[in-house]
Tab-separated table of C-alpha atoms and ligand atoms in Angstrom:
chain	number	residue	atom	x	y	z
A	56	MET	CA	-2.546	-24.522	-4.999
A	57	THR	CA	-5.895	-25.231	-6.681
A	58	LEU	CA	-6.833	-22.506	-9.136
A	59	ALA	CA	-10.421	-21.645	-9.990
A	60	GLY	CA	-11.259	-20.939	-13.635
A	61	TYR	CA	-11.755	-17.251	-12.783
A	62	ALA	CA	-8.306	-16.981	-11.145
A	63	CYS	CA	-5.199	-15.657	-12.906
A	64	ASP	CA	-3.266	-18.580	-14.352
A	65	PRO	CA	0.465	-17.833	-14.730
A	66	ALA	CA	0.594	-20.117	-17.775
A	67	ARG	CA	-1.869	-17.758	-19.492
A	68	SER	CA	-0.301	-14.494	-18.369
A	69	ARG	CA	-0.510	-11.557	-20.768
A	70	GLY	CA	3.245	-11.512	-20.391
A	71	ARG	CA	6.012	-9.012	-19.737
A	72	ARG	CA	6.897	-5.823	-21.572
A	73	TYR	CA	10.236	-7.391	-22.519
A	74	PRO	CA	9.566	-11.050	-23.377
A	75	GLN	CA	11.554	-13.595	-21.390
A	76	ALA	CA	11.823	-17.374	-21.403
A	77	ALA	CA	9.964	-19.144	-18.581
A	78	ALA	CA	11.909	-19.842	-15.377
A	79	PRO	CA	12.734	-23.538	-14.846
A	80	THR	CA	11.172	-23.932	-11.387
A	81	ARG	CA	9.034	-20.872	-10.670
A	82	THR	CA	5.761	-19.584	-12.113
A	83	GLU	CA	5.647	-16.085	-13.636
A	84	PHE	CA	4.007	-14.651	-10.495
A	85	GLN	CA	6.478	-16.296	-8.110
A	86	ARG	CA	9.182	-14.737	-10.221
A	87	ASP	CA	7.501	-11.313	-9.899
A	88	ARG	CA	7.277	-11.720	-6.125
A	89	ASP	CA	10.992	-12.583	-5.933
A	90	ARG	CA	11.976	-9.582	-8.075
A	91	ILE	CA	9.988	-7.294	-5.795
A	92	VAL	CA	11.541	-8.696	-2.607
A	93	HIS	CA	15.042	-8.152	-4.038
A	94	SER	CA	14.342	-4.586	-5.181
A	95	THR	CA	15.858	-1.482	-3.597
A	96	ALA	CA	12.459	0.178	-3.200
A	97	PHE	CA	11.216	-2.792	-1.161
A	98	ARG	CA	14.063	-2.517	1.349
A	99	ARG	CA	13.383	1.204	1.754
A	100	LEU	CA	9.835	0.465	2.960
A	101	VAL	CA	11.243	-0.407	6.370
A	102	TYR	CA	12.171	3.250	6.886
A	103	LYS	CA	8.972	4.741	5.534
A	104	THR	CA	6.050	5.896	7.602
A	105	GLN	CA	2.540	4.613	7.596
A	106	VAL	CA	0.879	7.009	10.098
A	107	PHE	CA	3.588	7.646	12.662
A	108	LEU	CA	6.970	8.959	11.675
A	109	ASN	CA	9.750	6.424	11.727
A	110	HIS	CA	11.471	7.909	14.785
A	111	GLU	CA	8.403	8.053	16.992
A	112	GLY	CA	8.819	4.502	18.215
A	113	ASP	CA	10.336	1.226	17.099
A	114	LEU	CA	7.148	-0.791	17.427
A	115	PHE	CA	4.826	1.088	15.110
A	116	ARG	CA	4.000	-0.186	11.655
A	117	THR	CA	6.174	0.882	8.793
A	118	ARG	CA	5.279	0.474	5.152
A	119	LEU	CA	7.239	-2.778	5.134
A	120	THR	CA	5.371	-4.435	7.999
A	121	HIS	CA	2.111	-3.060	6.610
A	122	SER	CA	2.864	-4.635	3.215
A	123	LEU	CA	3.649	-7.986	4.894
A	124	GLU	CA	0.348	-7.856	6.795
A	125	VAL	CA	-1.549	-7.088	3.584
A	126	ALA	CA	0.192	-10.031	1.872
A	127	GLN	CA	-0.716	-12.361	4.744
A	128	LEU	CA	-4.395	-11.370	4.747
A	129	ALA	CA	-4.655	-11.485	0.955
A	130	ARG	CA	-3.023	-14.929	0.782
A	131	SER	CA	-5.399	-16.373	3.401
A	132	ILE	CA	-8.426	-15.127	1.499
A	133	ALA	CA	-6.969	-16.109	-1.902
A	134	ARG	CA	-6.440	-19.677	-0.730
A	135	ALA	CA	-10.050	-19.982	0.450
A	136	LEU	CA	-11.351	-18.655	-2.884
A	137	ASP	CA	-8.940	-20.670	-5.068
A	138	LEU	CA	-7.367	-17.467	-6.371
A	139	ASN	CA	-3.684	-17.186	-7.215
A	140	GLU	CA	-1.731	-16.810	-3.953
A	141	ASP	CA	1.548	-15.973	-5.659
A	142	LEU	CA	-0.033	-13.133	-7.594
A	143	VAL	CA	-1.720	-11.611	-4.526
A	144	GLU	CA	1.538	-11.873	-2.609
A	145	ALA	CA	3.519	-10.131	-5.365
A	146	THR	CA	0.886	-7.402	-5.697
A	147	ALA	CA	0.561	-6.837	-1.937
A	148	LEU	CA	4.328	-6.609	-1.419
A	149	ALA	CA	4.615	-4.054	-4.232
A	150	HIS	CA	1.473	-2.018	-3.618
A	151	ASP	CA	3.151	0.722	-1.547
A	152	LEU	CA	6.552	0.892	-3.314
A	153	GLY	CA	5.750	4.354	-4.698
A	154	HIS	CA	4.949	5.963	-1.374
A	155	THR	CA	6.836	9.105	-0.462
A	156	PRO	CA	8.524	9.584	2.906
A	157	PHE	CA	6.217	10.776	5.730
A	158	GLY	CA	3.070	8.946	4.606
A	159	HIS	CA	0.117	10.836	3.201
A	160	ALA	CA	1.514	14.195	4.283
A	161	GLY	CA	4.520	13.642	2.022
A	162	GLN	CA	2.376	12.486	-0.890
A	163	ASP	CA	0.018	15.494	-0.604
A	164	ALA	CA	2.921	17.936	-0.438
A	165	LEU	CA	4.646	16.373	-3.435
A	166	ASP	CA	1.386	16.395	-5.399
A	167	GLU	CA	1.050	20.145	-4.699
A	168	CYS	CA	4.654	20.764	-5.780
A	169	MET	CA	3.985	18.841	-9.011
A	170	ALA	CA	0.605	20.507	-9.732
A	171	ALA	CA	1.943	22.301	-12.828
A	172	HIS	CA	3.954	19.262	-13.981
A	173	GLY	CA	1.379	16.448	-14.139
A	174	GLY	CA	0.893	15.913	-10.380
A	175	PHE	CA	2.014	13.029	-8.192
A	176	GLU	CA	-0.048	9.894	-7.428
A	177	HIS	CA	1.437	7.210	-5.201
A	178	ASN	CA	-0.246	4.289	-7.021
A	179	LEU	CA	1.097	5.465	-10.333
A	180	GLN	CA	4.471	5.964	-8.667
A	181	SER	CA	4.437	2.331	-7.445
A	182	LEU	CA	4.027	1.339	-11.101
A	183	ARG	CA	6.832	3.748	-12.098
A	184	VAL	CA	9.118	2.101	-9.552
A	185	VAL	CA	8.616	-1.389	-10.999
A	186	ASP	CA	8.450	-0.192	-14.641
A	187	GLU	CA	11.160	2.470	-14.763
A	188	LEU	CA	12.999	3.434	-11.593
A	189	GLU	CA	14.524	0.157	-10.415
A	190	GLU	CA	17.882	-0.341	-12.141
A	191	ARG	CA	18.739	-4.012	-11.902
A	192	TYR	CA	18.889	-5.455	-15.398
A	193	PRO	CA	21.433	-4.894	-18.160
A	194	ASP	CA	18.951	-4.398	-21.008
A	195	TYR	CA	16.064	-2.398	-19.588
A	196	ASN	CA	14.824	-0.228	-16.727
A	197	GLY	CA	12.486	-1.600	-14.100
A	198	LEU	CA	11.726	-5.133	-12.938
A	199	ASN	CA	9.893	-6.241	-16.089
A	200	LEU	CA	6.953	-7.674	-14.133
A	201	SER	CA	4.011	-9.500	-15.674
A	202	PHE	CA	0.905	-7.614	-16.808
A	203	GLU	CA	-1.199	-9.133	-14.011
A	204	THR	CA	1.092	-7.919	-11.195
A	205	ARG	CA	1.327	-4.449	-12.773
A	206	GLU	CA	-2.467	-4.377	-13.147
A	207	GLY	CA	-2.827	-5.023	-9.403
A	208	ILE	CA	-0.202	-2.443	-8.439
A	209	LEU	CA	-2.032	0.317	-10.321
A	210	LYS	CA	-5.132	0.229	-8.139
A	211	HIS	CA	-6.159	3.849	-8.748
A	212	CYS	CA	-5.267	6.205	-11.548
A	213	SER	CA	-6.682	9.540	-12.717
A	214	LEU	CA	-8.221	9.631	-16.176
A	215	SER	CA	-5.540	11.999	-17.496
A	216	ASN	CA	-2.749	9.689	-16.312
A	217	ALA	CA	-4.617	6.640	-17.653
A	218	ARG	CA	-4.727	8.320	-21.081
A	219	ARG	CA	-1.010	9.045	-20.862
A	220	LEU	CA	-0.308	5.380	-20.003
A	221	GLU	CA	-2.557	4.264	-22.855
A	222	THR	CA	-0.507	6.180	-25.441
A	223	LEU	CA	2.710	4.575	-24.153
A	224	GLU	CA	1.226	1.093	-23.801
A	225	PRO	CA	-1.967	0.687	-25.879
A	226	GLY	CA	-4.384	-1.758	-24.239
A	227	GLY	CA	-2.119	-1.908	-21.182
A	228	VAL	CA	-2.684	-1.343	-17.470
A	229	GLY	CA	-4.120	2.175	-17.923
A	230	ARG	CA	-6.910	1.002	-20.182
A	231	ARG	CA	-9.392	-0.136	-17.532
A	232	PHE	CA	-9.606	3.355	-16.006
A	233	ILE	CA	-10.683	4.716	-19.397
A	234	ASP	CA	-13.185	1.899	-19.985
A	235	GLY	CA	-14.445	1.839	-16.367
A	236	ARG	CA	-13.555	-1.848	-15.962
A	237	GLN	CA	-12.396	-3.925	-12.998
A	238	PRO	CA	-9.034	-5.663	-12.599
A	239	SER	CA	-8.551	-9.378	-11.794
A	240	LEU	CA	-10.023	-10.818	-8.585
A	241	GLU	CA	-6.482	-11.034	-7.184
A	242	ALA	CA	-6.063	-7.274	-7.696
A	243	GLN	CA	-9.491	-6.558	-6.186
A	244	LEU	CA	-8.550	-8.707	-3.210
A	245	CYS	CA	-5.291	-6.856	-2.521
A	246	ASN	CA	-7.201	-3.608	-2.460
A	247	LEU	CA	-9.620	-4.852	0.193
A	248	ALA	CA	-6.878	-6.628	2.198
A	249	ASP	CA	-5.028	-3.281	2.322
A	250	GLU	CA	-8.075	-1.673	3.933
A	251	ILE	CA	-8.585	-4.524	6.423
A	252	ALA	CA	-4.899	-4.405	7.393
A	253	TYR	CA	-4.614	-0.684	8.055
A	254	ASN	CA	-7.925	-0.445	9.893
A	255	ALA	CA	-6.707	-3.122	12.309
A	256	HIS	CA	-3.109	-2.025	12.769
A	257	ASP	CA	-3.954	1.653	13.067
A	258	ILE	CA	-6.161	0.822	16.057
A	259	ASP	CA	-3.233	-1.046	17.590
A	260	ASP	CA	-0.719	1.739	16.857
A	261	GLY	CA	-3.244	4.405	17.901
A	262	VAL	CA	-3.703	2.834	21.327
A	263	ARG	CA	0.023	2.084	21.671
A	264	SER	CA	0.838	5.731	21.007
A	265	GLY	CA	-1.711	6.888	23.584
A	266	LEU	CA	-3.616	8.942	20.999
A	267	ILE	CA	-6.660	6.647	21.139
A	268	SER	CA	-8.076	5.319	24.410
A	269	LEU	CA	-9.702	1.938	24.945
A	270	ALA	CA	-12.806	3.791	26.196
A	271	GLN	CA	-13.077	5.623	22.843
A	272	LEU	CA	-13.023	2.308	20.977
A	273	GLU	CA	-16.160	1.222	22.831
A	274	GLU	CA	-18.062	3.711	20.655
A	275	VAL	CA	-16.963	1.902	17.485
A	276	PRO	CA	-19.423	-0.960	16.787
A	277	LEU	CA	-16.904	-3.207	14.981
A	278	CYS	CA	-14.441	-3.027	17.889
A	279	GLU	CA	-17.038	-3.178	20.639
A	280	GLU	CA	-18.707	-6.310	19.262
A	281	PHE	CA	-15.452	-8.259	19.420
A	282	ARG	CA	-14.341	-6.767	22.750
A	283	VAL	CA	-17.588	-8.084	24.264
A	284	GLU	CA	-17.056	-11.435	22.539
A	285	ALA	CA	-13.458	-11.662	23.766
A	286	LEU	CA	-14.526	-10.842	27.332
A	287	ALA	CA	-17.307	-13.431	27.206
A	288	ALA	CA	-14.724	-16.092	26.319
A	289	HIS	CA	-12.028	-14.742	28.696
A	290	PRO	CA	-13.706	-12.757	31.519
A	291	HIS	CA	-10.416	-11.718	33.170
A	292	LEU	CA	-8.767	-10.378	30.047
A	293	MET	CA	-7.704	-6.715	30.204
A	294	GLY	CA	-5.370	-4.080	28.808
A	295	ARG	CA	-3.095	-4.896	25.878
A	296	ARG	CA	-4.091	-8.577	25.690
A	297	LEU	CA	-7.774	-7.673	25.563
A	298	LEU	CA	-7.040	-5.248	22.725
A	299	PHE	CA	-5.039	-7.879	20.801
A	300	GLU	CA	-7.773	-10.495	21.268
A	301	THR	CA	-10.371	-7.954	20.098
A	302	ILE	CA	-8.365	-7.059	16.983
A	303	ARG	CA	-7.612	-10.731	16.269
A	304	ARG	CA	-11.324	-11.615	16.350
A	305	MET	CA	-12.181	-8.519	14.322
A	306	LEU	CA	-9.638	-9.477	11.637
A	307	SER	CA	-10.926	-13.054	11.441
A	308	ALA	CA	-14.531	-11.886	11.159
A	309	GLN	CA	-13.634	-9.535	8.293
A	310	VAL	CA	-11.674	-12.267	6.483
A	311	PHE	CA	-14.591	-14.720	6.789
A	312	ASP	CA	-17.029	-12.008	5.731
A	313	VAL	CA	-15.043	-11.258	2.554
A	314	ILE	CA	-14.767	-14.979	1.758
A	315	ASP	CA	-18.533	-15.545	2.186
A	316	ALA	CA	-19.682	-12.389	0.387
A	317	THR	CA	-17.228	-12.895	-2.483
A	318	ARG	CA	-18.136	-16.582	-2.898
A	319	LEU	CA	-21.772	-15.561	-3.166
A	320	ALA	CA	-21.011	-12.788	-5.678
A	321	ILE	CA	-18.947	-15.205	-7.780
A	322	ALA	CA	-21.672	-17.859	-7.611
A	323	LEU	CA	-24.257	-15.350	-8.876
A	324	ALA	CA	-22.077	-13.739	-11.576
A	325	ARG	CA	-20.461	-17.025	-12.704
A	326	PRO	CA	-17.372	-15.653	-14.489
A	327	VAL	CA	-15.640	-18.426	-16.420
A	328	ASP	CA	-12.289	-16.681	-16.697
A	329	VAL	CA	-10.423	-13.527	-15.720
A	330	GLU	CA	-11.455	-11.750	-18.946
A	331	GLN	CA	-15.084	-12.071	-17.867
A	332	VAL	CA	-14.165	-10.937	-14.336
A	333	ARG	CA	-12.758	-7.740	-15.852
A	334	GLN	CA	-16.104	-6.987	-17.568
A	335	MET	CA	-18.157	-7.430	-14.385
A	336	PRO	CA	-18.702	-5.163	-11.386
A	337	ALA	CA	-16.259	-5.717	-8.490
A	338	LEU	CA	-16.871	-9.189	-7.039
A	339	VAL	CA	-14.437	-9.151	-4.096
A	340	ARG	CA	-16.384	-7.432	-1.353
A	341	PHE	CA	-17.632	-7.268	2.208
A	342	GLY	CA	-21.246	-8.140	2.927
A	343	GLU	CA	-23.316	-4.984	3.371
A	344	PRO	CA	-23.425	-4.972	7.238
A	345	MET	CA	-19.619	-5.421	7.439
A	346	ARG	CA	-19.094	-2.742	4.778
A	347	GLU	CA	-21.070	-0.285	6.931
A	348	ARG	CA	-19.181	-1.177	10.113
A	349	SER	CA	-15.851	-0.898	8.313
A	350	THR	CA	-16.816	2.555	7.025
A	351	THR	CA	-17.700	3.657	10.581
A	352	LEU	CA	-14.319	2.434	11.819
A	353	LYS	CA	-12.511	4.300	9.041
A	354	ARG	CA	-14.371	7.499	9.927
A	355	PHE	CA	-13.420	7.026	13.582
A	356	LEU	CA	-9.728	6.614	12.693
A	357	ARG	CA	-9.793	9.639	10.400
A	358	LEU	CA	-11.293	11.916	13.055
A	359	ASN	CA	-9.444	10.603	16.087
A	360	LEU	CA	-6.075	9.424	14.798
A	361	TYR	CA	-5.133	10.759	11.354
A	362	ARG	CA	-6.413	14.231	12.295
A	363	HIS	CA	-5.218	14.121	15.896
A	364	PRO	CA	-3.475	17.440	16.733
A	365	GLN	CA	-0.279	15.603	17.689
A	366	VAL	CA	-0.198	13.750	14.347
A	367	ALA	CA	-1.112	16.967	12.490
A	368	GLN	CA	1.810	18.800	14.090
A	369	THR	CA	4.438	16.381	12.768
A	370	THR	CA	2.722	16.052	9.407
A	371	ASP	CA	2.844	19.850	9.000
A	372	CYS	CA	6.620	19.675	9.513
A	373	ALA	CA	6.822	16.763	7.053
A	374	ARG	CA	4.952	18.780	4.405
A	375	GLN	CA	7.368	21.655	4.884
A	376	VAL	CA	10.364	19.301	4.507
A	377	VAL	CA	9.026	17.957	1.189
A	378	ARG	CA	8.134	21.427	-0.159
A	379	GLU	CA	11.547	22.856	0.707
A	380	LEU	CA	13.407	19.831	-0.670
A	381	PHE	CA	11.484	20.198	-3.911
A	382	ALA	CA	12.348	23.912	-4.161
A	383	ALA	CA	16.012	23.272	-3.352
A	384	TYR	CA	16.479	20.566	-6.034
A	385	MET	CA	14.508	22.557	-8.606
A	386	SER	CA	16.868	25.506	-8.206
A	387	ASP	CA	20.024	23.377	-8.003
A	388	GLY	CA	19.640	19.950	-9.596
A	389	ALA	CA	23.273	19.086	-8.820
A	390	GLN	CA	22.276	18.616	-5.173
A	391	MET	CA	20.585	15.349	-6.189
A	392	GLN	CA	22.355	12.056	-6.866
A	393	ALA	CA	24.076	12.137	-10.237
A	394	GLY	CA	21.590	9.886	-12.060
A	395	PHE	CA	18.682	12.158	-11.140
A	396	ALA	CA	20.610	15.383	-11.725
A	397	ALA	CA	21.451	14.298	-15.278
A	398	ARG	CA	17.886	13.506	-16.305
A	399	PRO	CA	15.984	15.790	-18.696
A	400	GLY	CA	12.660	17.040	-17.294
A	401	ARG	CA	13.760	18.265	-13.898
A	402	PRO	CA	10.384	18.362	-12.055
A	403	ARG	CA	9.702	14.634	-12.583
A	404	ALA	CA	13.306	13.760	-11.731
A	405	VAL	CA	12.986	15.738	-8.480
A	406	ALA	CA	9.648	14.060	-7.668
A	407	ASP	CA	11.135	10.595	-8.307
A	408	TYR	CA	14.161	11.432	-6.185
A	409	ILE	CA	12.105	12.711	-3.241
A	410	ALA	CA	9.520	9.915	-3.508
A	411	GLY	CA	12.281	7.324	-3.199
A	412	MET	CA	13.629	8.779	0.047
A	413	THR	CA	13.180	7.210	3.460
A	414	ASP	CA	11.863	9.432	6.267
A	415	ARG	CA	15.262	9.916	7.826
A	416	PHE	CA	17.134	10.518	4.564
A	417	ALA	CA	14.602	13.220	3.656
A	418	ALA	CA	14.986	14.855	7.084
A	419	ARG	CA	18.794	14.805	6.835
A	420	GLU	CA	18.789	16.145	3.284
A	421	HIS	CA	16.481	18.937	4.375
A	422	GLU	CA	18.828	19.859	7.201
A	423	ARG	CA	21.847	19.765	4.868
A	424	LEU	CA	20.165	22.017	2.303
A	425	THR	CA	18.386	24.493	4.594
A	426	GLY	CA	20.383	24.377	7.829
A	427	GLN	CA	17.116	23.830	9.711
A	428	ARG	CA	16.269	20.747	11.767
A	429	LEU	CA	12.505	20.334	11.551
A	430	LEU	CA	12.318	16.645	12.393
A	431	ASP	CA	14.807	14.926	14.649
A	432	LEU	CA	15.021	11.333	13.471
A	433	SER	CA	18.288	10.590	15.220
A	434	ARG	CA	16.966	9.038	18.418
A	435	PRO	CA	14.741	6.026	17.896
A	436	GLU	CA	12.906	5.101	21.060
A	437	HIS	CA	11.082	2.033	22.206
A	438	ALA	CA	7.465	2.960	22.742
A	439	GLY	CA	4.890	0.763	24.451
B	24	MG	MG1	-1.305	0.101	1.727
């Protein structure tokens, strides 16, 4: 791995909250990646929803496969830009660890429940998972990751939460939200790779589920351009293979676009190290035409998939499950696992407990506590 001067160098890491001797064979960021892969929260991602609930079909993306796709895209781009591949991999694999069950519906419901208790933000929760909630080491909570990986994990944060973080860890990962600064290029890259990944796989899952038709996609310029290109190269291509070839070409074009636009931005800004990167505007970017086409695609997915009546129906149920779980544990904390029940500050303990649940555990707990079965997650089916 060749590292550019503006990349994060593990030998010059800002270090861990609890200092540790260097590992004999691995860099600090490889070590972070390995800690994340071995964590409990990482294994739970396989049973957490991205857009579709876990029971709706075995072939849809889960948060685990999504995280792997983000890591793959981010590594490809990192290699071309001489950024740190190990750091982008660690960050990408951890970026969704704080997600609640049932995707955005679960997060919104939990945020509403926590409105009077400091709210709930999934990015901040991902940081909480690696800083506090994982229990793997004898001497401290959390995974004790390096500053650079934690910086990448906290990709958004409200000002009030940033101030709270700043009092606990002066000059730490909350600081840039107060100062209006950027994170490392590796962190910026994971953010954009996340967007590229879900735009592509949500088209795939949307068509697979039957909620989006191939005809509808012809109205989306980014998809249509590469469908035409794929057909020009393979005139007899149709159906699923045509869709895959379209998405494959679309992904490649976006990756090359980010590499070209970012190289140009770096060449103009000429940061000599990551400290300078942090003082500059965001340098990892799409070129303007691709940015516009990506925004159009996102709007299309929002209107036609995320707000599809069939998706909305299950997400309404999911919201109800989270709200009623929250109420049940607030009134009787002993219904939670002992470690959570014993914690002072019940609302945050309840939020942490619910946020850690998989889709099916949350549905079963809801049924146990209310006697109602709102979501039947017992019969996984093979779809498409
Ligand atoms: Mg994501």
